[in-house]
Amino acid sequence: MKTRVGAPGAFARFDLTHVLVARKAFSKWSVGLLLLATLATPAAAQTEDAYAPARAIVADIGKIVTPNGVRETFEATLGGARQVVNVRGADRDNPILVFVHGGPGAVEMPFAWAFQRPWEDVFTVVQYDQRGAGRSYPLNDPAALAPTMTPDRYRDDAIELIELLQKRYGKKKVVLMGHSWGSIVGLSVAVKRPDLLYAYVGVGQGIDFREGEKAGMAWTRAKALAAGDTDAVAAIDALAPYPAGEFTIAKADGWRKYAIPYGSLIAGKPDLQYYFRTPRLSPEYGPADVAAWGKGSEFSVTTLWPRLADVSFRPVRKMDVPLVFLLGRHDYTVPSPVAADWFAKVKAPSKKLIWLEHSAHMPMVEEPGHFFAALLTDVLPLTKDRKKTK
């Protein structure tokens, strides 16, 4: 039975591509998992030690020294699972922005240093590693955690976190931003608990999993056909009847490994070198955390994938919270046209779709200036009544 989202529903893993590399580098099934396994090895962690001096420099540059600033990392128990929360901002009186990372398991705390610092002047920014992911992975017994890793539980974890932040920082509402897989979690929170939010911001927004897979495969096949890559065309055709029927990681990888070189993830960049290098300089992630990132990603993918086959927000025609979508024009990891089509039809107190013309799936990294300008112009004003509602 197809799961529809209008109330509690299922989520889909849209950004498996985060853990893939160009097809010339790896040709076996589930290349993402193979690479993550490599990242999780002691050798990878030992190599990371060489970057300790650089991490110290980045930490010093990003140090928050304003009198009313906030810079803390703590553990929170959400839905019975211990999870790591990072909070940064120049003024704790600013509105809170909660960032829900992608994946499942693709934590973005170790990448935040590359794009988040300007946000912290106007928002108190909260990143958290979801259950089974990143720094949260070693805090819980995987065997005990696995049965709890359901779509609804991730949504409710986010709700619990927001409620915790409300009490901790004396806020009534927050801005919620979901990226990729996190956009499914985030939009589900907005459906269930709009009272908690000033606005919902969708980045790399997922709407309908099967439709997104179909659109991404068609786009990749067309690119391969135009390039004369008959091997890629044949490989994609061989995945049929996918995305109908059974979902497997192998088939999901089977077309995405051809999409990356065409810029489906990062416009104009054919590989993911930046993705694996950026965390080396993160002040929030040391060698042990990088190892946990790899193990947690593999664990999350293998545990959640069978549970995420069907999801659709198509039945949702009305939202009770302002919506802002920041979509990369070239995003075919989570195809932007699918999100734009839904956005045009849904009703909301206010809504704004912003195209990042030179971005694919990672617009906050690809066009950080334009992305931040959108936060200032189109998101921050939605919190204007915060002093009255604290």
CSV table of C-alpha atoms in Angstrom, one decimal:
chain,number,residue,atom,x,y,z
A,1,MET,CA,0.0,0.0,0.0
A,2,LYS,CA,1.3,3.4,-0.9
A,3,THR,CA,1.9,5.6,2.1
A,4,ARG,CA,0.7,9.2,1.7
A,5,VAL,CA,1.6,12.1,3.9
A,6,GLY,CA,-1.1,14.3,5.1
A,7,ALA,CA,-0.8,13.4,8.7
A,8,PRO,CA,1.9,11.1,10.1
A,9,GLY,CA,3.5,9.3,7.2
A,10,ALA,CA,6.6,7.7,5.8
A,11,PHE,CA,9.8,9.4,4.6
A,12,ALA,CA,12.1,8.6,1.8
A,13,ARG,CA,15.8,8.6,1.5
A,14,PHE,CA,16.4,11.1,-1.3
A,15,ASP,CA,20.1,11.9,-1.0
A,16,LEU,CA,21.8,8.5,-1.1
A,17,THR,CA,24.0,10.3,-3.7
A,18,HIS,CA,25.8,12.1,-0.8
A,19,VAL,CA,27.8,8.9,-0.3
A,20,LEU,CA,28.6,8.0,-3.8
A,21,VAL,CA,31.5,8.9,-6.0
A,22,ALA,CA,31.9,9.2,-9.8
A,23,ARG,CA,31.3,5.9,-11.6
A,24,LYS,CA,34.8,5.7,-13.0
A,25,ALA,CA,36.2,5.5,-9.5
A,26,PHE,CA,33.9,2.7,-8.3
A,27,SER,CA,31.9,0.3,-10.5
A,28,LYS,CA,30.5,-2.2,-7.9
A,29,TRP,CA,27.1,-2.0,-6.2
A,30,SER,CA,26.5,0.4,-3.4
A,31,VAL,CA,29.7,2.3,-3.9
A,32,GLY,CA,28.5,4.7,-1.2
A,33,LEU,CA,28.6,2.1,1.4
A,34,LEU,CA,32.0,0.9,0.3
A,35,LEU,CA,33.4,4.4,0.6
A,36,LEU,CA,31.8,5.0,3.9
A,37,ALA,CA,33.3,1.7,5.2
A,38,THR,CA,36.7,3.0,4.1
A,39,LEU,CA,36.1,6.3,5.9
A,40,ALA,CA,35.3,4.4,9.1
A,41,THR,CA,38.6,2.6,9.2
A,42,PRO,CA,41.3,3.5,11.8
A,43,ALA,CA,43.6,4.5,8.9
A,44,ALA,CA,41.2,7.1,7.8
A,45,ALA,CA,40.9,8.4,11.3
A,46,GLN,CA,44.6,8.5,11.7
A,47,THR,CA,45.0,10.5,8.5
A,48,GLU,CA,42.5,12.9,9.9
A,49,ASP,CA,44.8,13.7,12.8
A,50,ALA,CA,47.1,15.6,10.5
A,51,TYR,CA,44.4,18.3,10.2
A,52,ALA,CA,44.2,19.1,13.9
A,53,PRO,CA,46.2,22.4,13.4
A,54,ALA,CA,43.9,23.5,10.6
A,55,ARG,CA,40.8,22.7,12.6
A,56,ALA,CA,42.2,24.9,15.4
A,57,ILE,CA,42.6,27.8,12.9
A,58,VAL,CA,39.0,27.3,11.6
A,59,ALA,CA,37.7,27.1,15.2
A,60,ASP,CA,39.5,30.4,16.1
A,61,ILE,CA,38.1,32.1,13.0
A,62,GLY,CA,34.5,31.0,13.9
A,63,LYS,CA,34.8,31.6,17.6
A,64,ILE,CA,31.8,33.5,18.9
A,65,VAL,CA,32.9,36.3,21.3
A,66,THR,CA,29.8,38.5,21.4
A,67,PRO,CA,28.5,39.2,24.9
A,68,ASN,CA,25.2,37.6,24.3
A,69,GLY,CA,26.4,34.9,22.0
A,70,VAL,CA,25.8,31.2,22.4
A,71,ARG,CA,28.2,28.4,21.4
A,72,GLU,CA,27.5,25.0,23.0
A,73,THR,CA,27.2,21.3,22.2
A,74,PHE,CA,25.2,19.0,24.4
A,75,GLU,CA,23.4,15.6,24.4
A,76,ALA,CA,19.6,15.4,24.3
A,77,THR,CA,17.5,12.3,24.7
A,78,LEU,CA,14.9,12.4,22.0
A,79,GLY,CA,12.4,9.6,21.8
A,80,GLY,CA,14.6,7.5,24.1
A,81,ALA,CA,17.8,8.0,21.9
A,82,ARG,CA,20.8,10.1,22.9
A,83,GLN,CA,21.6,12.6,20.2
A,84,VAL,CA,24.2,15.4,19.9
A,85,VAL,CA,23.0,19.0,19.5
A,86,ASN,CA,25.2,21.9,18.4
A,87,VAL,CA,24.0,25.5,18.9
A,88,ARG,CA,25.8,28.6,17.6
A,89,GLY,CA,24.7,32.3,17.4
A,90,ALA,CA,26.0,35.8,18.0
A,91,ASP,CA,23.0,36.8,20.0
A,92,ARG,CA,20.7,34.4,21.9
A,93,ASP,CA,17.9,36.9,21.4
A,94,ASN,CA,17.9,36.2,17.7
A,95,PRO,CA,15.3,33.7,16.4
A,96,ILE,CA,16.3,30.0,16.3
A,97,LEU,CA,16.8,28.2,13.0
A,98,VAL,CA,16.9,24.4,13.3
A,99,PHE,CA,18.7,22.6,10.5
A,100,VAL,CA,17.5,19.0,9.8
A,101,HIS,CA,20.3,17.2,7.9
A,102,GLY,CA,20.0,14.8,5.0
A,103,GLY,CA,20.8,11.2,4.5
A,104,PRO,CA,19.5,9.2,6.3
A,105,GLY,CA,22.8,9.4,8.1
A,106,ALA,CA,24.4,12.2,6.1
A,107,VAL,CA,25.2,14.6,8.9
A,108,GLU,CA,25.9,18.2,8.0
A,109,MET,CA,27.4,19.4,11.3
A,110,PRO,CA,30.9,18.7,10.0
A,111,PHE,CA,30.2,20.8,6.9
A,112,ALA,CA,28.5,23.7,8.7
A,113,TRP,CA,31.8,25.7,9.1
A,114,ALA,CA,31.9,26.1,5.3
A,115,PHE,CA,28.6,28.0,5.0
A,116,GLN,CA,26.9,28.7,8.3
A,117,ARG,CA,28.9,31.4,10.0
A,118,PRO,CA,27.1,34.4,8.4
A,119,TRP,CA,23.7,32.8,9.4
A,120,GLU,CA,24.8,33.0,13.0
A,121,ASP,CA,24.8,36.8,13.0
A,122,VAL,CA,21.0,36.8,12.6
A,123,PHE,CA,19.9,33.4,13.8
A,124,THR,CA,20.8,31.0,16.6
A,125,VAL,CA,21.5,28.0,14.4
A,126,VAL,CA,20.9,24.5,15.7
A,127,GLN,CA,22.4,21.4,14.1
A,128,TYR,CA,21.8,17.9,15.4
A,129,ASP,CA,23.0,14.5,14.5
A,130,GLN,CA,20.0,12.3,14.1
A,131,ARG,CA,19.6,9.0,15.8
A,132,GLY,CA,22.0,6.5,14.4
A,133,ALA,CA,24.1,9.1,12.7
A,134,GLY,CA,27.4,10.9,13.2
A,135,ARG,CA,28.3,11.8,16.7
A,136,SER,CA,25.0,10.3,17.9
A,137,TYR,CA,25.8,6.9,16.5
A,138,PRO,CA,28.2,5.7,19.3
A,139,LEU,CA,25.8,6.9,22.0
A,140,ASN,CA,23.2,4.2,21.5
A,141,ASP,CA,23.4,0.4,21.0
A,142,PRO,CA,22.7,-0.1,17.3
A,143,ALA,CA,20.8,-3.4,17.9
A,144,ALA,CA,18.5,-1.7,20.3
A,145,LEU,CA,18.2,1.5,18.2
A,146,ALA,CA,17.4,-0.2,14.8
A,147,PRO,CA,13.8,-1.1,15.6
A,148,THR,CA,13.1,2.5,16.6
A,149,MET,CA,14.3,4.0,13.3
A,150,THR,CA,11.0,4.6,11.7
A,151,PRO,CA,9.9,7.6,9.7
A,152,ASP,CA,7.5,8.8,12.3
A,153,ARG,CA,10.1,8.6,15.0
A,154,TYR,CA,12.5,10.9,13.1
A,155,ARG,CA,9.6,13.5,12.8
A,156,ASP,CA,8.8,13.2,16.4
A,157,ASP,CA,12.5,13.5,17.4
A,158,ALA,CA,12.5,16.8,15.6
A,159,ILE,CA,9.4,17.9,17.4
A,160,GLU,CA,10.9,17.0,20.8
A,161,LEU,CA,14.0,18.9,20.0
A,162,ILE,CA,12.1,22.0,19.1
A,163,GLU,CA,10.2,21.8,22.4
A,164,LEU,CA,13.4,21.4,24.3
A,165,LEU,CA,14.9,24.4,22.5
A,166,GLN,CA,11.8,26.5,23.4
A,167,LYS,CA,12.4,25.9,27.1
A,168,ARG,CA,16.1,26.1,27.0
A,169,TYR,CA,16.3,29.5,25.2
A,170,GLY,CA,12.9,31.0,26.1
A,171,LYS,CA,11.4,30.9,22.6
A,172,LYS,CA,7.8,30.2,21.4
A,173,LYS,CA,8.6,29.3,17.8
A,174,VAL,CA,11.5,28.5,15.5
A,175,VAL,CA,12.4,28.5,11.9
A,176,LEU,CA,12.7,24.9,10.6
A,177,MET,CA,15.0,24.2,7.7
A,178,GLY,CA,15.1,20.7,6.1
A,179,HIS,CA,17.6,19.6,3.6
A,180,SER,CA,17.2,16.6,1.3
A,181,TRP,CA,16.1,13.6,3.5
A,182,GLY,CA,15.8,16.3,6.3
A,183,SER,CA,13.2,18.1,4.1
A,184,ILE,CA,10.9,15.1,4.4
A,185,VAL,CA,11.3,15.1,8.2
A,186,GLY,CA,10.9,18.9,8.2
A,187,LEU,CA,7.9,19.1,6.0
A,188,SER,CA,6.3,16.4,8.1
A,189,VAL,CA,6.9,18.4,11.2
A,190,ALA,CA,5.3,21.4,9.5
A,191,VAL,CA,2.2,19.3,8.7
A,192,LYS,CA,1.8,18.0,12.2
A,193,ARG,CA,2.9,20.9,14.4
A,194,PRO,CA,2.7,24.2,12.5
A,195,ASP,CA,2.2,25.9,15.8
A,196,LEU,CA,5.9,25.4,16.6
A,197,LEU,CA,7.1,27.2,13.5
A,198,TYR,CA,7.6,30.8,12.2
A,199,ALA,CA,8.2,29.2,8.8
A,200,TYR,CA,9.3,26.0,7.1
A,201,VAL,CA,12.3,26.3,4.7
A,202,GLY,CA,12.8,23.5,2.2
A,203,VAL,CA,16.2,22.9,0.6
A,204,GLY,CA,16.5,20.1,-2.0
A,205,GLN,CA,12.9,19.4,-1.1
A,206,GLY,CA,11.5,16.0,-1.5
A,207,ILE,CA,7.8,15.6,-2.3
A,208,ASP,CA,7.1,12.2,-3.9
A,209,PHE,CA,9.8,9.5,-3.7
A,210,ARG,CA,8.8,7.4,-6.7
A,211,GLU,CA,8.1,10.5,-8.9
A,212,GLY,CA,11.5,11.9,-7.9
A,213,GLU,CA,13.3,8.7,-8.7
A,214,LYS,CA,11.6,8.5,-12.0
A,215,ALA,CA,12.5,12.2,-12.9
A,216,GLY,CA,16.1,11.7,-11.8
A,217,MET,CA,16.5,8.6,-13.8
A,218,ALA,CA,15.0,10.2,-16.9
A,219,TRP,CA,17.2,13.2,-16.6
A,220,THR,CA,20.3,11.1,-16.2
A,221,ARG,CA,19.4,8.8,-19.1
A,222,ALA,CA,18.9,11.9,-21.4
A,223,LYS,CA,22.2,13.3,-20.4
A,224,ALA,CA,24.0,10.0,-21.1
A,225,LEU,CA,22.2,9.6,-24.4
A,226,ALA,CA,23.2,13.0,-25.5
A,227,ALA,CA,26.8,12.3,-24.5
A,228,GLY,CA,26.8,9.0,-26.4
A,229,ASP,CA,27.3,6.9,-23.3
A,230,THR,CA,25.5,3.8,-24.4
A,231,ASP,CA,26.8,1.8,-21.4
A,232,ALA,CA,25.1,4.2,-19.0
A,233,VAL,CA,21.9,4.2,-21.0
A,234,ALA,CA,21.9,0.4,-21.0
A,235,ALA,CA,22.6,0.2,-17.3
A,236,ILE,CA,19.8,2.6,-16.4
A,237,ASP,CA,17.4,0.8,-18.7
A,238,ALA,CA,18.3,-2.5,-17.0
A,239,LEU,CA,17.0,-1.2,-13.7
A,240,ALA,CA,13.4,-1.5,-14.9
A,241,PRO,CA,10.8,-1.7,-13.5
A,242,TYR,CA,12.4,0.5,-10.9
A,243,PRO,CA,11.2,2.9,-9.5
A,244,ALA,CA,8.0,0.8,-9.6
A,245,GLY,CA,8.0,-2.3,-7.5
A,246,GLU,CA,10.7,-3.3,-5.0
A,247,PHE,CA,13.3,-0.7,-3.9
A,248,THR,CA,16.8,-1.8,-3.3
A,249,ILE,CA,20.0,0.2,-2.5
A,250,ALA,CA,21.6,-1.4,-5.5
A,251,LYS,CA,19.0,0.0,-7.9
A,252,ALA,CA,19.1,3.4,-6.2
A,253,ASP,CA,22.9,3.5,-6.7
A,254,GLY,CA,22.5,2.1,-10.2
A,255,TRP,CA,21.4,5.3,-11.7
A,256,ARG,CA,22.8,7.9,-9.3
A,257,LYS,CA,26.4,6.8,-10.0
A,258,TYR,CA,25.9,8.1,-13.6
A,259,ALA,CA,24.1,11.2,-12.5
A,260,ILE,CA,26.9,12.8,-10.4
A,261,PRO,CA,29.3,13.4,-13.3
A,262,TYR,CA,26.5,15.4,-15.0
A,263,GLY,CA,26.2,17.7,-12.0
A,264,SER,CA,23.0,16.3,-10.4
A,265,LEU,CA,24.5,16.9,-6.9
A,266,ILE,CA,26.9,19.8,-7.4
A,267,ALA,CA,26.5,21.8,-10.5
A,268,GLY,CA,29.6,21.8,-12.7
A,269,LYS,CA,31.5,19.4,-10.4
A,270,PRO,CA,31.7,15.7,-11.5
A,271,ASP,CA,32.8,14.2,-8.2
A,272,LEU,CA,32.4,14.5,-4.4
A,273,GLN,CA,35.9,15.4,-3.3
A,274,TYR,CA,34.8,18.4,-1.4
A,275,TYR,CA,32.2,16.3,0.4
A,276,PHE,CA,34.8,14.0,1.9
A,277,ARG,CA,37.4,16.7,2.5
A,278,THR,CA,35.4,19.4,4.2
A,279,PRO,CA,34.9,17.6,7.5
A,280,ARG,CA,38.6,17.3,7.9
A,281,LEU,CA,38.7,21.0,8.9
A,282,SER,CA,35.5,21.0,11.1
A,283,PRO,CA,36.0,22.1,14.7
A,284,GLU,CA,33.0,20.0,15.6
A,285,TYR,CA,34.4,16.7,14.2
A,286,GLY,CA,37.6,15.0,15.3
A,287,PRO,CA,39.0,11.7,14.0
A,288,ALA,CA,36.7,9.5,16.2
A,289,ASP,CA,33.7,11.5,15.0
A,290,VAL,CA,34.7,11.0,11.4
A,291,ALA,CA,34.8,7.3,12.0
A,292,ALA,CA,31.4,7.4,13.6
A,293,TRP,CA,30.1,9.4,10.6
A,294,GLY,CA,31.0,6.6,8.3
A,295,LYS,CA,29.7,3.8,10.5
A,296,GLY,CA,26.5,5.7,11.2
A,297,SER,CA,25.8,6.4,7.6
A,298,GLU,CA,26.2,2.8,6.6
A,299,PHE,CA,24.0,1.8,9.6
A,300,SER,CA,21.3,4.3,8.8
A,301,VAL,CA,21.2,3.4,5.1
A,302,THR,CA,20.9,-0.3,5.6
A,303,THR,CA,18.4,0.0,8.4
A,304,LEU,CA,16.1,2.6,7.0
A,305,TRP,CA,16.1,2.0,3.2
A,306,PRO,CA,13.5,-0.8,3.3
A,307,ARG,CA,11.2,1.4,5.3
A,308,LEU,CA,11.3,4.4,3.0
A,309,ALA,CA,10.0,3.0,-0.3
A,310,ASP,CA,6.8,5.1,-0.5
A,311,VAL,CA,6.2,8.7,0.5
A,312,SER,CA,4.2,11.5,-1.0
A,313,PHE,CA,3.1,14.9,0.0
A,314,ARG,CA,0.9,15.1,-3.1
A,315,PRO,CA,-2.4,14.9,-1.0
A,316,VAL,CA,-1.3,17.9,1.1
A,317,ARG,CA,-3.0,20.9,-0.5
A,318,LYS,CA,-2.9,23.3,2.4
A,319,MET,CA,-0.2,24.2,5.0
A,320,ASP,CA,-0.7,26.3,8.1
A,321,VAL,CA,2.8,27.8,8.2
A,322,PRO,CA,4.6,30.1,5.8
A,323,LEU,CA,6.7,28.2,3.2
A,324,VAL,CA,10.0,29.1,1.6
A,325,PHE,CA,11.7,26.8,-0.8
A,326,LEU,CA,15.3,27.3,-1.9
A,327,LEU,CA,15.8,25.1,-4.9
A,328,GLY,CA,18.9,24.5,-7.0
A,329,ARG,CA,18.0,24.9,-10.7
A,330,HIS,CA,20.2,21.9,-11.6
A,331,ASP,CA,19.2,19.6,-8.7
A,332,TYR,CA,18.4,16.1,-10.0
A,333,THR,CA,19.4,14.3,-6.9
A,334,VAL,CA,16.1,15.3,-5.5
A,335,PRO,CA,14.6,16.8,-8.7
A,336,SER,CA,13.6,20.4,-8.2
A,337,PRO,CA,10.8,20.3,-10.8
A,338,VAL,CA,8.8,17.9,-8.6
A,339,ALA,CA,9.1,20.2,-5.6
A,340,ALA,CA,8.3,23.3,-7.7
A,341,ASP,CA,5.1,21.6,-9.1
A,342,TRP,CA,3.8,20.8,-5.7
A,343,PHE,CA,4.7,24.3,-4.4
A,344,ALA,CA,2.7,26.0,-7.1
A,345,LYS,CA,-0.4,24.1,-6.0
A,346,VAL,CA,-0.2,24.2,-2.2
A,347,LYS,CA,-1.9,26.9,-0.2
A,348,ALA,CA,-0.1,28.5,2.7
A,349,PRO,CA,-0.3,31.8,4.8
A,350,SER,CA,2.6,32.9,2.6
A,351,LYS,CA,5.0,31.2,0.3
A,352,LYS,CA,8.1,32.0,-1.7
A,353,LEU,CA,10.0,29.8,-4.1
A,354,ILE,CA,13.6,31.0,-4.8
A,355,TRP,CA,15.7,29.5,-7.6
A,356,LEU,CA,19.4,29.2,-7.1
A,357,GLU,CA,20.4,29.3,-10.8
A,358,HIS,CA,23.9,28.0,-10.4
A,359,SER,CA,23.3,25.3,-7.9
A,360,ALA,CA,22.2,21.7,-7.8
A,361,HIS,CA,21.5,19.8,-4.5
A,362,MET,CA,23.9,21.8,-2.2
A,363,PRO,CA,22.9,25.5,-2.8
A,364,MET,CA,24.1,26.6,0.7
A,365,VAL,CA,27.6,25.6,-0.4
A,366,GLU,CA,27.3,26.2,-4.1
A,367,GLU,CA,25.9,29.8,-3.8
A,368,PRO,CA,26.4,30.8,-0.2
A,369,GLY,CA,26.0,34.5,-0.8
A,370,HIS,CA,22.7,34.1,-2.7
A,371,PHE,CA,21.5,31.6,-0.1
A,372,PHE,CA,22.2,33.9,2.8
A,373,ALA,CA,20.6,36.8,1.0
A,374,ALA,CA,17.4,34.8,0.7
A,375,LEU,CA,17.5,34.0,4.4
A,376,LEU,CA,17.8,37.7,5.2
A,377,THR,CA,15.2,38.9,2.7
A,378,ASP,CA,12.6,36.1,2.7
A,379,VAL,CA,13.0,34.2,6.0
A,380,LEU,CA,14.1,36.5,8.7
A,381,PRO,CA,11.1,38.9,8.3
A,382,LEU,CA,8.7,36.0,9.0
A,383,THR,CA,10.0,36.1,12.6
A,384,LYS,CA,9.3,39.8,13.1
A,385,ASP,CA,6.8,39.1,15.9
A,386,ARG,CA,9.2,37.1,18.0
A,387,LYS,CA,9.6,39.7,20.7
A,388,LYS,CA,5.9,39.6,21.3
A,389,THR,CA,5.7,35.8,21.5
A,390,LYS,CA,8.7,34.8,23.5
